[in-house]
């Protein structure tokens, strides 16, 4: 068997799509399992969609997620360059070869002509495709129009009545009639190749063994097979991944859904959760296991367990998964990840001990990293109480409780969970006050709100002196 070489071939249009991450992840996992190579190729031949800096940010995002490449732009490799806009000569050469062999032809039709042609075909109920009117042009006419610098494209001449049949690793045998394929534009009027020509040429020269890509490319495969045949090259093994669907089974779209990986990271999803969620978009183990680290995925992943059916992008599941990782990753990891959110919200986290305890309590109750900051504010800020809460603090029982604690706590220092619990019991015994009447004034004093973590945790986070100060300031003398 040929050495396994797979490529992730994104177009640098501004962000990493969730579907792109899935392809990159499956590429990475397959390459790791097969001890093959993972190549990054930047497909930037559509100049109108290009966003500056997108390629670098894409590489950074994937690196941040733990997906690194063996070859690619800025990484190097035997088949450089890996950015298509730097390989234009190669595509030009191959387009010419196709023209010379009669497998491609010049087309001078304007966009108005093409639109009118399509409309007419639609009215007639015909399959919409180019009607090959430029295929009839004589050699002399073509030469003259090219010499005049007339705007043109180069089209692939698909064979007539040919049944293309290929094995897809996920879909098994696929058959498609050539009449269902348009004469694909291979070179655009700006001289840049389209995806179809550039990808086939590059996959060949970069010795790609398996083309792993989204199902949306399945219908293009006959065109690609035909290109391989015209060039006399061996085609790679095809692997078309299932579509990713929204919960209503419509196609996941940028307009309706957030599909940017960077945006999920910014929102405070953990990379472990994102990868774990994304790996399950179309793949599962026989025992339907849900939780995997990247290393675990590497050891169990195989392409033959990828489904044909569309995968549902269910944010509820992503949230559940994120909550799982918030609680199960080492505390230091979560603290490190939420530190930037604390800093940008202006909270003073110089007291490391307090910060760590706070994160530990908060992560049990939060789904996303920034929620930890919101939850923690009660331990950092001393907010003004509402008029109603102020009244509660002034009632006789509340005052008794607050005063009792303000006096007893200093004697019990250093505090710990057992001592706090003993003191609450003792307070009830001595003052005859329990339940809400006991806890509400204490919580309002300590954390400005009636609900929050249990008292031992609250005391532990605030620290003895801060807790005593917060209680004492509500004692009216
Ligand atoms: N540049 C194509 C895209 O971004 C790549 C498709 C492929 O993997 O062949 O969709």
CSV table of C-alpha atoms in Angstrom, one decimal, residues 192-470:
chain,number,residue,atom,x,y,z
A,192,UNK,CA,-6.6,31.6,-11.8
A,193,UNK,CA,-7.6,28.0,-11.7
A,194,UNK,CA,-10.8,26.8,-10.0
A,195,UNK,CA,-10.7,24.4,-7.1
A,196,UNK,CA,-11.3,21.5,-9.4
A,197,UNK,CA,-8.1,21.8,-11.5
A,198,UNK,CA,-5.9,23.1,-8.7
A,199,UNK,CA,-6.9,20.4,-6.2
A,200,UNK,CA,-6.5,17.5,-8.7
A,201,UNK,CA,-3.1,18.8,-9.8
A,202,UNK,CA,-1.9,19.3,-6.3
A,203,UNK,CA,-3.3,16.1,-4.9
A,204,UNK,CA,-1.3,14.3,-7.6
A,205,UNK,CA,2.0,16.2,-7.2
A,206,UNK,CA,1.7,16.1,-3.4
A,207,UNK,CA,1.2,12.4,-3.6
A,208,UNK,CA,-2.0,12.5,-1.6
A,209,UNK,CA,-3.2,8.9,-0.9
A,210,UNK,CA,-6.7,9.7,0.5
A,211,UNK,CA,-8.8,12.7,-0.2
A,212,UNK,CA,-10.9,13.3,2.9
A,213,UNK,CA,-13.5,16.1,2.3
A,214,UNK,CA,-17.1,17.1,2.9
A,215,UNK,CA,-20.0,15.4,1.1
A,216,UNK,CA,-20.7,18.6,-0.8
A,217,UNK,CA,-17.8,17.6,-3.1
A,218,UNK,CA,-19.2,14.1,-3.9
A,219,UNK,CA,-20.9,15.3,-7.0
A,220,UNK,CA,-17.7,16.8,-8.3
A,221,UNK,CA,-15.8,13.5,-8.1
A,222,UNK,CA,-16.6,12.4,-11.6
A,223,UNK,CA,-15.0,15.6,-12.9
A,224,UNK,CA,-12.0,14.9,-10.8
A,225,UNK,CA,-11.8,11.3,-11.9
A,226,UNK,CA,-12.0,12.4,-15.5
A,227,UNK,CA,-9.1,14.9,-14.9
A,228,UNK,CA,-7.0,12.1,-13.4
A,229,UNK,CA,-7.8,10.0,-16.5
A,230,UNK,CA,-7.0,12.8,-18.9
A,231,UNK,CA,-3.6,13.3,-17.2
A,232,UNK,CA,-3.0,9.6,-17.0
A,233,UNK,CA,-2.7,9.7,-13.2
A,234,UNK,CA,-3.9,7.3,-10.6
A,235,UNK,CA,-6.7,8.7,-8.5
A,236,UNK,CA,-6.6,8.8,-4.7
A,237,UNK,CA,-8.9,7.0,-2.4
A,238,UNK,CA,-12.1,9.0,-1.9
A,239,UNK,CA,-13.5,9.7,1.6
A,240,UNK,CA,-16.6,11.9,1.7
A,241,UNK,CA,-17.6,13.0,5.2
A,242,UNK,CA,-21.3,13.4,6.0
A,243,UNK,CA,-23.0,16.8,6.0
A,244,UNK,CA,-23.2,18.7,9.2
A,245,UNK,CA,-26.8,19.7,9.8
A,246,UNK,CA,-28.6,22.1,12.1
A,247,UNK,CA,-31.0,20.6,14.7
A,248,UNK,CA,-33.9,21.1,12.2
A,249,UNK,CA,-31.9,19.0,9.7
A,250,UNK,CA,-31.3,22.0,7.5
A,251,UNK,CA,-27.8,22.6,6.2
A,252,UNK,CA,-25.6,24.3,8.8
A,253,UNK,CA,-25.3,27.9,7.5
A,254,UNK,CA,-23.2,30.9,8.4
A,255,UNK,CA,-26.3,33.1,8.5
A,256,UNK,CA,-28.3,31.0,10.9
A,257,UNK,CA,-25.6,29.3,13.0
A,258,UNK,CA,-22.4,30.2,14.5
A,259,UNK,CA,-20.0,28.0,12.5
A,260,UNK,CA,-16.6,29.7,13.4
A,261,UNK,CA,-14.3,27.7,15.6
A,262,UNK,CA,-12.5,30.9,16.7
A,263,UNK,CA,-15.9,32.3,17.9
A,264,UNK,CA,-16.6,29.2,20.1
A,265,UNK,CA,-13.1,29.5,21.6
A,266,UNK,CA,-13.7,33.2,22.3
A,267,UNK,CA,-17.0,32.5,23.9
A,268,UNK,CA,-15.1,30.3,26.4
A,269,UNK,CA,-15.6,26.8,25.1
A,270,UNK,CA,-12.7,24.6,26.0
A,271,UNK,CA,-10.6,23.1,23.2
A,272,UNK,CA,-11.0,19.6,24.7
A,273,UNK,CA,-14.8,19.9,24.5
A,274,UNK,CA,-14.8,21.4,21.0
A,275,UNK,CA,-12.5,18.6,19.7
A,276,UNK,CA,-14.5,15.9,21.5
A,277,UNK,CA,-17.8,17.4,20.2
A,278,UNK,CA,-16.5,17.7,16.7
A,279,UNK,CA,-15.1,14.2,16.5
A,280,UNK,CA,-18.6,12.8,17.2
A,281,UNK,CA,-20.1,14.7,14.2
A,282,UNK,CA,-20.3,11.7,12.0
A,283,UNK,CA,-18.2,9.1,13.9
A,284,UNK,CA,-18.8,6.9,16.9
A,285,UNK,CA,-17.2,3.8,18.5
A,286,UNK,CA,-19.2,0.6,18.7
A,287,UNK,CA,-20.0,1.2,22.4
A,288,UNK,CA,-21.1,4.8,21.7
A,289,UNK,CA,-18.5,6.2,24.0
A,290,UNK,CA,-18.9,10.0,24.4
A,291,UNK,CA,-15.7,11.3,26.1
A,292,UNK,CA,-12.3,11.2,24.5
A,293,UNK,CA,-9.0,13.1,24.9
A,294,UNK,CA,-7.2,13.8,21.6
A,295,UNK,CA,-4.7,11.0,22.4
A,296,UNK,CA,-7.6,8.6,23.1
A,297,UNK,CA,-9.2,9.6,19.8
A,298,UNK,CA,-5.9,8.9,18.0
A,299,UNK,CA,-5.9,5.3,19.3
A,300,UNK,CA,-9.5,4.4,18.5
A,301,UNK,CA,-10.4,6.4,15.4
A,302,UNK,CA,-10.9,4.7,12.1
A,303,UNK,CA,-12.6,5.9,9.0
A,304,UNK,CA,-14.7,2.8,8.6
A,305,UNK,CA,-16.8,3.9,11.6
A,306,UNK,CA,-17.7,7.2,10.0
A,307,UNK,CA,-21.4,7.4,9.1
A,308,UNK,CA,-23.1,8.2,5.8
A,309,UNK,CA,-26.0,10.0,7.4
A,310,UNK,CA,-25.8,13.7,8.1
A,311,UNK,CA,-24.5,14.6,11.6
A,312,UNK,CA,-26.6,16.9,13.8
A,313,UNK,CA,-24.8,20.0,15.2
A,314,UNK,CA,-26.5,20.1,18.6
A,315,UNK,CA,-25.3,23.0,20.8
A,316,UNK,CA,-26.9,21.5,23.9
A,317,UNK,CA,-24.5,18.6,23.6
A,318,UNK,CA,-21.6,20.9,23.2
A,319,UNK,CA,-22.6,22.8,26.3
A,320,UNK,CA,-23.0,19.5,28.2
A,321,UNK,CA,-19.6,18.4,27.0
A,322,UNK,CA,-18.0,21.7,28.0
A,323,UNK,CA,-19.5,21.4,31.4
A,324,UNK,CA,-18.0,18.0,31.7
A,325,UNK,CA,-14.5,19.3,30.9
A,326,UNK,CA,-14.9,22.3,33.1
A,327,UNK,CA,-15.3,19.9,36.0
A,328,UNK,CA,-12.9,17.2,35.0
A,329,UNK,CA,-9.8,19.0,33.7
A,330,UNK,CA,-7.1,19.8,36.3
A,331,UNK,CA,-8.0,22.9,38.3
A,332,UNK,CA,-4.8,24.6,37.2
A,333,UNK,CA,-5.8,24.2,33.6
A,334,UNK,CA,-9.2,25.8,34.1
A,335,UNK,CA,-7.7,28.6,36.2
A,336,UNK,CA,-5.1,29.3,33.5
A,337,UNK,CA,-7.8,29.4,30.8
A,338,UNK,CA,-10.2,31.7,32.6
A,339,UNK,CA,-7.5,34.1,33.9
A,340,UNK,CA,-7.7,36.3,30.7
A,341,UNK,CA,-11.4,36.7,31.3
A,342,UNK,CA,-10.8,37.7,34.9
A,343,UNK,CA,-8.2,40.2,33.9
A,344,UNK,CA,-10.3,41.8,31.2
A,345,UNK,CA,-13.2,42.2,33.6
A,346,UNK,CA,-10.9,44.1,36.0
A,347,UNK,CA,-11.1,41.8,39.0
A,348,UNK,CA,-8.0,41.8,41.2
A,349,UNK,CA,-6.9,38.2,41.2
A,350,UNK,CA,-3.5,38.8,42.8
A,351,UNK,CA,-4.5,36.7,45.8
A,352,UNK,CA,-3.8,33.3,44.1
A,353,UNK,CA,-5.2,31.2,46.8
A,354,UNK,CA,-8.5,33.0,46.7
A,355,UNK,CA,-8.6,32.9,42.9
A,356,UNK,CA,-8.0,29.1,42.8
A,357,UNK,CA,-10.6,28.3,45.4
A,358,UNK,CA,-13.0,30.6,43.7
A,359,UNK,CA,-12.5,28.9,40.3
A,360,UNK,CA,-12.8,25.5,41.9
A,361,UNK,CA,-16.2,26.3,43.4
A,362,UNK,CA,-17.4,28.2,40.3
A,363,UNK,CA,-16.5,25.5,37.7
A,364,UNK,CA,-18.9,23.1,39.3
A,365,UNK,CA,-21.7,25.4,38.4
A,366,UNK,CA,-20.7,27.0,35.1
A,367,UNK,CA,-20.8,25.9,31.5
A,368,UNK,CA,-18.5,28.4,29.9
A,369,UNK,CA,-15.2,30.0,31.0
A,370,UNK,CA,-16.6,33.6,31.2
A,371,UNK,CA,-19.4,32.4,33.4
A,372,UNK,CA,-16.8,31.7,36.1
A,373,UNK,CA,-16.0,35.4,36.2
A,374,UNK,CA,-19.6,36.3,36.6
A,375,UNK,CA,-20.1,33.7,39.3
A,376,UNK,CA,-17.0,34.9,41.1
A,377,UNK,CA,-17.9,38.6,41.2
A,378,UNK,CA,-19.6,38.1,44.5
A,379,UNK,CA,-16.3,37.1,46.1
A,380,UNK,CA,-14.5,40.2,44.8
A,381,UNK,CA,-17.0,43.0,44.7
A,382,UNK,CA,-18.8,44.4,47.7
A,383,UNK,CA,-22.0,45.5,46.0
A,384,UNK,CA,-24.7,47.7,47.5
A,385,UNK,CA,-27.6,45.8,48.8
A,386,UNK,CA,-31.1,46.4,47.6
A,387,UNK,CA,-33.6,48.3,49.8
A,388,UNK,CA,-35.4,45.0,50.6
A,389,UNK,CA,-32.2,43.3,51.5
A,390,UNK,CA,-31.1,46.2,53.6
A,391,UNK,CA,-34.3,45.8,55.6
A,392,UNK,CA,-33.6,42.1,56.1
A,393,UNK,CA,-30.2,43.0,57.5
A,394,UNK,CA,-31.7,45.4,60.0
A,395,UNK,CA,-34.4,43.1,61.4
A,396,UNK,CA,-33.8,41.9,64.9
A,397,UNK,CA,-32.9,38.2,64.1
A,398,UNK,CA,-30.5,39.2,61.4
A,399,UNK,CA,-28.7,41.6,63.7
A,400,UNK,CA,-28.5,38.9,66.4
A,401,UNK,CA,-26.9,36.4,63.9
A,402,UNK,CA,-24.5,39.0,62.4
A,403,UNK,CA,-23.4,40.2,65.8
A,404,UNK,CA,-23.0,36.7,67.1
A,405,UNK,CA,-20.8,35.7,64.2
A,406,UNK,CA,-18.8,38.9,64.2
A,407,UNK,CA,-17.9,38.1,67.8
A,408,UNK,CA,-17.4,34.4,67.6
A,409,UNK,CA,-15.5,34.1,64.3
A,410,UNK,CA,-12.3,35.9,65.4
A,411,UNK,CA,-12.1,33.5,68.4
A,412,UNK,CA,-12.3,30.5,66.1
A,413,UNK,CA,-9.6,31.6,63.7
A,414,UNK,CA,-8.1,30.0,61.6
A,415,UNK,CA,-11.4,28.8,60.2
A,416,UNK,CA,-12.0,25.6,58.4
A,417,UNK,CA,-15.1,23.8,57.0
A,418,UNK,CA,-15.7,21.9,60.3
A,419,UNK,CA,-15.4,25.0,62.4
A,420,UNK,CA,-17.8,26.9,60.2
A,421,UNK,CA,-20.3,24.1,60.4
A,422,UNK,CA,-19.9,23.9,64.2
A,423,UNK,CA,-20.4,27.6,64.5
A,424,UNK,CA,-23.6,27.6,62.6
A,425,UNK,CA,-25.0,24.8,64.8
A,426,UNK,CA,-23.8,26.7,67.9
A,427,UNK,CA,-25.5,29.9,66.7
A,428,UNK,CA,-28.8,28.0,66.3
A,429,UNK,CA,-28.4,26.5,69.8
A,430,UNK,CA,-27.5,29.8,71.4
A,431,UNK,CA,-29.9,32.1,69.6
A,432,UNK,CA,-32.7,29.7,68.6
A,433,UNK,CA,-32.4,31.0,65.0
A,434,UNK,CA,-32.1,28.6,62.1
A,435,UNK,CA,-32.8,28.1,58.4
A,436,UNK,CA,-33.4,31.1,56.2
A,437,UNK,CA,-33.3,33.5,59.2
A,438,UNK,CA,-29.8,32.3,59.8
A,439,UNK,CA,-28.4,31.9,56.3
A,440,UNK,CA,-29.9,34.8,54.5
A,441,UNK,CA,-28.2,37.6,56.5
A,442,UNK,CA,-24.9,35.7,56.5
A,443,UNK,CA,-25.0,35.2,52.7
A,444,UNK,CA,-26.1,38.8,52.1
A,445,UNK,CA,-23.2,40.0,54.2
A,446,UNK,CA,-20.7,37.7,52.7
A,447,UNK,CA,-21.6,37.6,49.0
A,448,UNK,CA,-24.3,40.3,48.5
A,449,UNK,CA,-26.9,37.8,47.6
A,450,UNK,CA,-29.2,35.2,49.3
A,451,UNK,CA,-28.1,32.3,47.2
A,452,UNK,CA,-24.6,31.0,46.6
A,453,UNK,CA,-22.2,28.2,47.5
A,454,UNK,CA,-22.4,26.6,51.0
A,455,UNK,CA,-21.0,28.6,53.9
A,456,UNK,CA,-17.7,26.6,54.4
A,457,UNK,CA,-16.8,27.2,50.7
A,458,UNK,CA,-17.8,30.8,51.0
A,459,UNK,CA,-15.6,31.4,54.0
A,460,UNK,CA,-12.7,29.4,52.4
A,461,UNK,CA,-12.8,31.6,49.2
A,462,UNK,CA,-13.1,34.9,51.0
A,463,UNK,CA,-10.5,34.1,53.7
A,464,UNK,CA,-11.0,34.5,57.4
A,465,UNK,CA,-10.4,38.3,57.7
A,466,UNK,CA,-12.4,39.3,54.6
A,467,UNK,CA,-15.3,37.2,55.8
A,468,UNK,CA,-15.3,38.7,59.3
A,469,UNK,CA,-15.0,42.2,57.8
A,470,UNK,CA,-17.9,41.6,55.4
